[in-house]
Amino acid sequence: FSAGSDQEMAIFGEAAPYLRKSEKERIEAQNNPFDAKTSVFVAEPKESFVKGTVQSREGGKLTVKTEAGTLTVKEDQVFPMNPPKFDKIEDMAMMTHLLEPAVLYNLKERYAAWMIYTYSGLFCVTVNPYKWLPVYNAEVVTAYRGKKRQEAPPHIFSISDNAYQFMLTGEWPNHGSYKLFCHL
């Protein structure tokens, strides 16, 4: 789906940088050098997984260079990395490699940028920021109103407005759930 231009994101006001990467950041990510054969995540006891570059392969073991140094690990401790264009991706179902290290990395990177909402297919994953962010004001509610999920960045307002719109139009994906919801 369309990532939306910075101009289109203006309707979200001060919340925009907490919801989606800027155009500049998206373009930079697409232009970052990347080697799919050597760029990996490697299991690391303190951090779970860290980024690394495969230096050599020999006898079922790999030597991987990380920011902290060089590790020699078994092949099953190394996982493929997604190209940089997937960094801070809004819907992790779009990843080339939907593996635990890639999911954790994406959530960590989004959280570091205070982008606390992320989709994973049909689900909206939220990481508690433990602080107030400007993503819950009337301007943001209005920006999400009437938009399909693919037309706006991940947010609980998108999920709730879409559910509300489905109820109004009778297009609820599961009629049994709809009837149960209506009787509650």
PDB file of C-alpha atoms in Angstrom:
ATOM      1  CA  PHE A   1       0.000   0.000   0.000  1.00  0.00           C
ATOM      2  CA  SER A   2       0.991   3.608  -0.439  1.00  0.00           C
ATOM      3  CA  ALA A   3       3.250   4.962   2.265  1.00  0.00           C
ATOM      4  CA  GLY A   4       1.768   8.435   1.861  1.00  0.00           C
ATOM      5  CA  SER A   5       3.694  11.611   1.274  1.00  0.00           C
ATOM      6  CA  ASP A   6       4.730  14.024   3.997  1.00  0.00           C
ATOM      7  CA  GLN A   7       2.079  16.375   2.611  1.00  0.00           C
ATOM      8  CA  GLU A   8      -0.628  13.685   2.997  1.00  0.00           C
ATOM      9  CA  MET A   9       0.560  13.078   6.549  1.00  0.00           C
ATOM     10  CA  ALA A  10      -0.020  16.743   7.438  1.00  0.00           C
ATOM     11  CA  ILE A  11      -3.631  15.898   8.400  1.00  0.00           C
ATOM     12  CA  PHE A  12      -2.225  14.046  11.422  1.00  0.00           C
ATOM     13  CA  GLY A  13      -0.635  17.249  12.709  1.00  0.00           C
ATOM     14  CA  GLU A  14       1.994  16.905  15.422  1.00  0.00           C
ATOM     15  CA  ALA A  15       1.300  13.148  15.556  1.00  0.00           C
ATOM     16  CA  ALA A  16       2.670  12.502  12.030  1.00  0.00           C
ATOM     17  CA  PRO A  17       6.289  11.665  13.019  1.00  0.00           C
ATOM     18  CA  TYR A  18       4.952   9.237  15.654  1.00  0.00           C
ATOM     19  CA  LEU A  19       2.951   7.361  13.034  1.00  0.00           C
ATOM     20  CA  ARG A  20       5.035   7.052   9.857  1.00  0.00           C
ATOM     21  CA  LYS A  21       8.596   7.497   8.571  1.00  0.00           C
ATOM     22  CA  SER A  22       9.215  10.678   6.605  1.00  0.00           C
ATOM     23  CA  GLU A  23       9.659  10.569   2.833  1.00  0.00           C
ATOM     24  CA  LYS A  24      13.345  11.399   3.321  1.00  0.00           C
ATOM     25  CA  GLU A  25      13.838   8.451   5.679  1.00  0.00           C
ATOM     26  CA  ARG A  26      12.019   6.071   3.292  1.00  0.00           C
ATOM     27  CA  ILE A  27      14.164   7.171   0.343  1.00  0.00           C
ATOM     28  CA  GLU A  28      17.383   6.856   2.363  1.00  0.00           C
ATOM     29  CA  ALA A  29      16.411   3.328   3.469  1.00  0.00           C
ATOM     30  CA  GLN A  30      15.816   2.256  -0.133  1.00  0.00           C
ATOM     31  CA  ASN A  31      19.245   3.527  -1.134  1.00  0.00           C
ATOM     32  CA  ASN A  32      21.222   1.908   1.701  1.00  0.00           C
ATOM     33  CA  PRO A  33      23.669  -0.741   0.487  1.00  0.00           C
ATOM     34  CA  PHE A  34      22.568  -4.278   1.307  1.00  0.00           C
ATOM     35  CA  ASP A  35      23.939  -7.747   0.591  1.00  0.00           C
ATOM     36  CA  ALA A  36      21.289 -10.417   1.145  1.00  0.00           C
ATOM     37  CA  LYS A  37      23.944 -13.161   1.263  1.00  0.00           C
ATOM     38  CA  THR A  38      25.942 -11.677   4.138  1.00  0.00           C
ATOM     39  CA  SER A  39      23.521  -9.425   6.080  1.00  0.00           C
ATOM     40  CA  VAL A  40      22.089 -11.430   8.972  1.00  0.00           C
ATOM     41  CA  PHE A  41      20.740 -11.430  12.489  1.00  0.00           C
ATOM     42  CA  VAL A  42      22.729 -13.573  14.882  1.00  0.00           C
ATOM     43  CA  ALA A  43      21.652 -14.981  18.237  1.00  0.00           C
ATOM     44  CA  GLU A  44      23.382 -13.130  21.057  1.00  0.00           C
ATOM     45  CA  PRO A  45      22.888 -13.930  24.767  1.00  0.00           C
ATOM     46  CA  LYS A  46      22.466 -10.356  26.070  1.00  0.00           C
ATOM     47  CA  GLU A  47      20.503  -8.800  23.197  1.00  0.00           C
ATOM     48  CA  SER A  48      18.562 -11.841  21.852  1.00  0.00           C
ATOM     49  CA  PHE A  49      19.584 -11.019  18.273  1.00  0.00           C
ATOM     50  CA  VAL A  50      21.955  -8.478  16.761  1.00  0.00           C
ATOM     51  CA  LYS A  51      22.740  -7.379  13.229  1.00  0.00           C
ATOM     52  CA  GLY A  52      25.823  -8.856  11.682  1.00  0.00           C
ATOM     53  CA  THR A  53      27.739  -9.527   8.508  1.00  0.00           C
ATOM     54  CA  VAL A  54      28.854 -13.044   7.611  1.00  0.00           C
ATOM     55  CA  GLN A  55      32.629 -13.076   7.191  1.00  0.00           C
ATOM     56  CA  SER A  56      33.092 -16.791   6.489  1.00  0.00           C
ATOM     57  CA  ARG A  57      31.392 -20.207   6.480  1.00  0.00           C
ATOM     58  CA  GLU A  58      33.196 -23.391   7.379  1.00  0.00           C
ATOM     59  CA  GLY A  59      32.041 -26.798   8.598  1.00  0.00           C
ATOM     60  CA  GLY A  60      28.537 -25.760   9.645  1.00  0.00           C
ATOM     61  CA  LYS A  61      29.825 -22.701  11.502  1.00  0.00           C
ATOM     62  CA  LEU A  62      29.748 -19.064  10.521  1.00  0.00           C
ATOM     63  CA  THR A  63      31.959 -16.203  11.570  1.00  0.00           C
ATOM     64  CA  VAL A  64      29.802 -13.110  11.938  1.00  0.00           C
ATOM     65  CA  LYS A  65      31.036  -9.570  12.506  1.00  0.00           C
ATOM     66  CA  THR A  66      28.765  -7.497  14.773  1.00  0.00           C
ATOM     67  CA  GLU A  67      29.103  -4.012  16.265  1.00  0.00           C
ATOM     68  CA  ALA A  68      30.383  -5.624  19.477  1.00  0.00           C
ATOM     69  CA  GLY A  69      32.946  -7.864  17.803  1.00  0.00           C
ATOM     70  CA  THR A  70      33.177 -11.165  15.974  1.00  0.00           C
ATOM     71  CA  LEU A  71      31.174 -14.291  16.823  1.00  0.00           C
ATOM     72  CA  THR A  72      31.583 -17.849  15.613  1.00  0.00           C
ATOM     73  CA  VAL A  73      28.216 -19.594  15.713  1.00  0.00           C
ATOM     74  CA  LYS A  74      26.338 -22.588  14.333  1.00  0.00           C
ATOM     75  CA  GLU A  75      24.296 -22.040  11.180  1.00  0.00           C
ATOM     76  CA  ASP A  76      21.018 -22.411  13.106  1.00  0.00           C
ATOM     77  CA  GLN A  77      21.897 -19.298  15.145  1.00  0.00           C
ATOM     78  CA  VAL A  78      21.960 -17.077  12.067  1.00  0.00           C
ATOM     79  CA  PHE A  79      18.853 -15.656  10.392  1.00  0.00           C
ATOM     80  CA  PRO A  80      18.423 -13.722   7.144  1.00  0.00           C
ATOM     81  CA  MET A  81      17.909  -9.979   7.384  1.00  0.00           C
ATOM     82  CA  ASN A  82      15.347  -7.982   5.422  1.00  0.00           C
ATOM     83  CA  PRO A  83      16.560  -5.242   3.070  1.00  0.00           C
ATOM     84  CA  PRO A  84      16.737  -1.761   4.681  1.00  0.00           C
ATOM     85  CA  LYS A  85      13.569  -0.654   2.872  1.00  0.00           C
ATOM     86  CA  PHE A  86      11.719  -2.846   5.408  1.00  0.00           C
ATOM     87  CA  ASP A  87      13.208  -1.035   8.435  1.00  0.00           C
ATOM     88  CA  LYS A  88      10.368   0.379  10.564  1.00  0.00           C
ATOM     89  CA  ILE A  89       7.821  -1.165   8.200  1.00  0.00           C
ATOM     90  CA  GLU A  90       4.215  -0.499   9.167  1.00  0.00           C
ATOM     91  CA  ASP A  91       2.920  -3.996   8.346  1.00  0.00           C
ATOM     92  CA  MET A  92       5.338  -6.768   9.219  1.00  0.00           C
ATOM     93  CA  ALA A  93       3.372  -9.211   7.039  1.00  0.00           C
ATOM     94  CA  MET A  94       5.057  -7.440   4.099  1.00  0.00           C
ATOM     95  CA  MET A  95       8.546  -8.517   5.219  1.00  0.00           C
ATOM     96  CA  THR A  96      10.532 -10.861   3.024  1.00  0.00           C
ATOM     97  CA  HIS A  97      11.713 -12.744   6.123  1.00  0.00           C
ATOM     98  CA  LEU A  98       8.991 -12.804   8.780  1.00  0.00           C
ATOM     99  CA  LEU A  99      11.123 -14.379  11.495  1.00  0.00           C
ATOM    100  CA  GLU A 100      11.473 -13.664  15.215  1.00  0.00           C
ATOM    101  CA  PRO A 101      14.669 -11.567  14.890  1.00  0.00           C
ATOM    102  CA  ALA A 102      13.168  -9.431  12.108  1.00  0.00           C
ATOM    103  CA  VAL A 103       9.942  -8.853  14.060  1.00  0.00           C
ATOM    104  CA  LEU A 104      11.806  -7.936  17.252  1.00  0.00           C
ATOM    105  CA  TYR A 105      14.161  -5.646  15.340  1.00  0.00           C
ATOM    106  CA  ASN A 106      11.291  -3.873  13.588  1.00  0.00           C
ATOM    107  CA  LEU A 107       9.349  -3.350  16.818  1.00  0.00           C
ATOM    108  CA  LYS A 108      12.506  -2.109  18.555  1.00  0.00           C
ATOM    109  CA  GLU A 109      13.307   0.353  15.753  1.00  0.00           C
ATOM    110  CA  ARG A 110       9.741   1.650  15.602  1.00  0.00           C
ATOM    111  CA  TYR A 111       9.638   1.980  19.388  1.00  0.00           C
ATOM    112  CA  ALA A 112      12.941   3.900  19.373  1.00  0.00           C
ATOM    113  CA  ALA A 113      11.234   6.393  17.015  1.00  0.00           C
ATOM    114  CA  TRP A 114       8.102   6.406  19.239  1.00  0.00           C
ATOM    115  CA  MET A 115       6.069   4.672  16.524  1.00  0.00           C
ATOM    116  CA  ILE A 116       4.240   2.432  18.964  1.00  0.00           C
ATOM    117  CA  TYR A 117       1.648   0.968  16.567  1.00  0.00           C
ATOM    118  CA  THR A 118       2.597  -1.692  14.007  1.00  0.00           C
ATOM    119  CA  TYR A 119       0.476  -4.081  11.972  1.00  0.00           C
ATOM    120  CA  SER A 120       1.256  -7.747  11.578  1.00  0.00           C
ATOM    121  CA  GLY A 121      -1.258  -8.882   9.022  1.00  0.00           C
ATOM    122  CA  LEU A 122      -4.687  -8.502  10.598  1.00  0.00           C
ATOM    123  CA  PHE A 123      -3.318  -7.624  14.029  1.00  0.00           C
ATOM    124  CA  CYS A 124      -2.299  -4.270  15.458  1.00  0.00           C
ATOM    125  CA  VAL A 125       0.715  -4.656  17.746  1.00  0.00           C
ATOM    126  CA  THR A 126       1.206  -1.920  20.339  1.00  0.00           C
ATOM    127  CA  VAL A 127       4.306  -1.344  22.457  1.00  0.00           C
ATOM    128  CA  ASN A 128       3.575   0.697  25.578  1.00  0.00           C
ATOM    129  CA  PRO A 129       5.711   3.865  25.493  1.00  0.00           C
ATOM    130  CA  TYR A 130       5.218   4.522  29.223  1.00  0.00           C
ATOM    131  CA  LYS A 131       4.714   8.185  28.397  1.00  0.00           C
ATOM    132  CA  TRP A 132       2.074  10.335  26.760  1.00  0.00           C
ATOM    133  CA  LEU A 133       2.458  10.764  22.994  1.00  0.00           C
ATOM    134  CA  PRO A 134       0.502  13.268  20.876  1.00  0.00           C
ATOM    135  CA  VAL A 135      -1.301  10.525  18.952  1.00  0.00           C
ATOM    136  CA  TYR A 136      -4.666  10.603  20.740  1.00  0.00           C
ATOM    137  CA  ASN A 137      -6.072  14.082  20.074  1.00  0.00           C
ATOM    138  CA  ALA A 138      -9.185  15.111  18.112  1.00  0.00           C
ATOM    139  CA  GLU A 139      -7.082  15.956  15.045  1.00  0.00           C
ATOM    140  CA  VAL A 140      -5.819  12.362  14.876  1.00  0.00           C
ATOM    141  CA  VAL A 141      -9.316  10.919  15.431  1.00  0.00           C
ATOM    142  CA  THR A 142     -10.578  13.036  12.524  1.00  0.00           C
ATOM    143  CA  ALA A 143      -7.641  12.016  10.305  1.00  0.00           C
ATOM    144  CA  TYR A 144      -8.511   8.313  10.718  1.00  0.00           C
ATOM    145  CA  ARG A 145     -12.280   8.703  10.381  1.00  0.00           C
ATOM    146  CA  GLY A 146     -13.628   6.933   7.290  1.00  0.00           C
ATOM    147  CA  LYS A 147     -10.231   5.698   6.064  1.00  0.00           C
ATOM    148  CA  LYS A 148      -9.573   2.074   5.179  1.00  0.00           C
ATOM    149  CA  ARG A 149      -6.799   0.426   7.131  1.00  0.00           C
ATOM    150  CA  GLN A 150      -4.430   0.567   4.142  1.00  0.00           C
ATOM    151  CA  GLU A 151      -4.963   4.310   3.721  1.00  0.00           C
ATOM    152  CA  ALA A 152      -3.398   5.414   7.002  1.00  0.00           C
ATOM    153  CA  PRO A 153      -0.567   4.457   9.369  1.00  0.00           C
ATOM    154  CA  PRO A 154      -1.148   1.788  12.044  1.00  0.00           C
ATOM    155  CA  HIS A 155      -3.195   3.020  14.997  1.00  0.00           C
ATOM    156  CA  ILE A 156      -5.913   1.786  17.332  1.00  0.00           C
ATOM    157  CA  PHE A 157      -8.150   4.540  15.896  1.00  0.00           C
ATOM    158  CA  SER A 158      -7.890   2.870  12.490  1.00  0.00           C
ATOM    159  CA  ILE A 159      -8.906  -0.495  13.932  1.00  0.00           C
ATOM    160  CA  SER A 160     -11.851   0.954  15.856  1.00  0.00           C
ATOM    161  CA  ASP A 161     -13.075   3.168  12.995  1.00  0.00           C
ATOM    162  CA  ASN A 162     -12.896   0.254  10.552  1.00  0.00           C
ATOM    163  CA  ALA A 163     -14.902  -1.943  12.942  1.00  0.00           C
ATOM    164  CA  TYR A 164     -17.460   0.852  13.310  1.00  0.00           C
ATOM    165  CA  GLN A 165     -17.700   1.332   9.521  1.00  0.00           C
ATOM    166  CA  PHE A 166     -18.191  -2.425   9.020  1.00  0.00           C
ATOM    167  CA  MET A 167     -21.029  -2.370  11.536  1.00  0.00           C
ATOM    168  CA  LEU A 168     -22.700   0.599   9.815  1.00  0.00           C
ATOM    169  CA  THR A 169     -22.474  -0.910   6.337  1.00  0.00           C
ATOM    170  CA  GLY A 170     -23.270  -4.479   7.341  1.00  0.00           C
ATOM    171  CA  GLU A 171     -19.966  -5.624   5.824  1.00  0.00           C
ATOM    172  CA  TRP A 172     -18.747  -7.137   9.080  1.00  0.00           C
ATOM    173  CA  PRO A 173     -16.325  -9.902   8.010  1.00  0.00           C
ATOM    174  CA  ASN A 174     -17.907 -12.504  10.306  1.00  0.00           C
ATOM    175  CA  HIS A 175     -21.686 -12.218  10.637  1.00  0.00           C
ATOM    176  CA  GLY A 176     -21.728 -14.451  13.723  1.00  0.00           C
ATOM    177  CA  SER A 177     -19.361 -12.065  15.508  1.00  0.00           C
ATOM    178  CA  TYR A 178     -21.432  -9.110  14.329  1.00  0.00           C
ATOM    179  CA  LYS A 179     -24.661 -10.591  15.713  1.00  0.00           C
ATOM    180  CA  LEU A 180     -22.963 -11.444  18.996  1.00  0.00           C
ATOM    181  CA  PHE A 181     -21.498  -7.932  19.197  1.00  0.00           C
ATOM    182  CA  CYS A 182     -24.898  -6.342  18.516  1.00  0.00           C
ATOM    183  CA  HIS A 183     -26.552  -8.381  21.285  1.00  0.00           C
ATOM    184  CA  LEU A 184     -23.966  -7.406  23.880  1.00  0.00           C
TER     185      LEU A 184
END
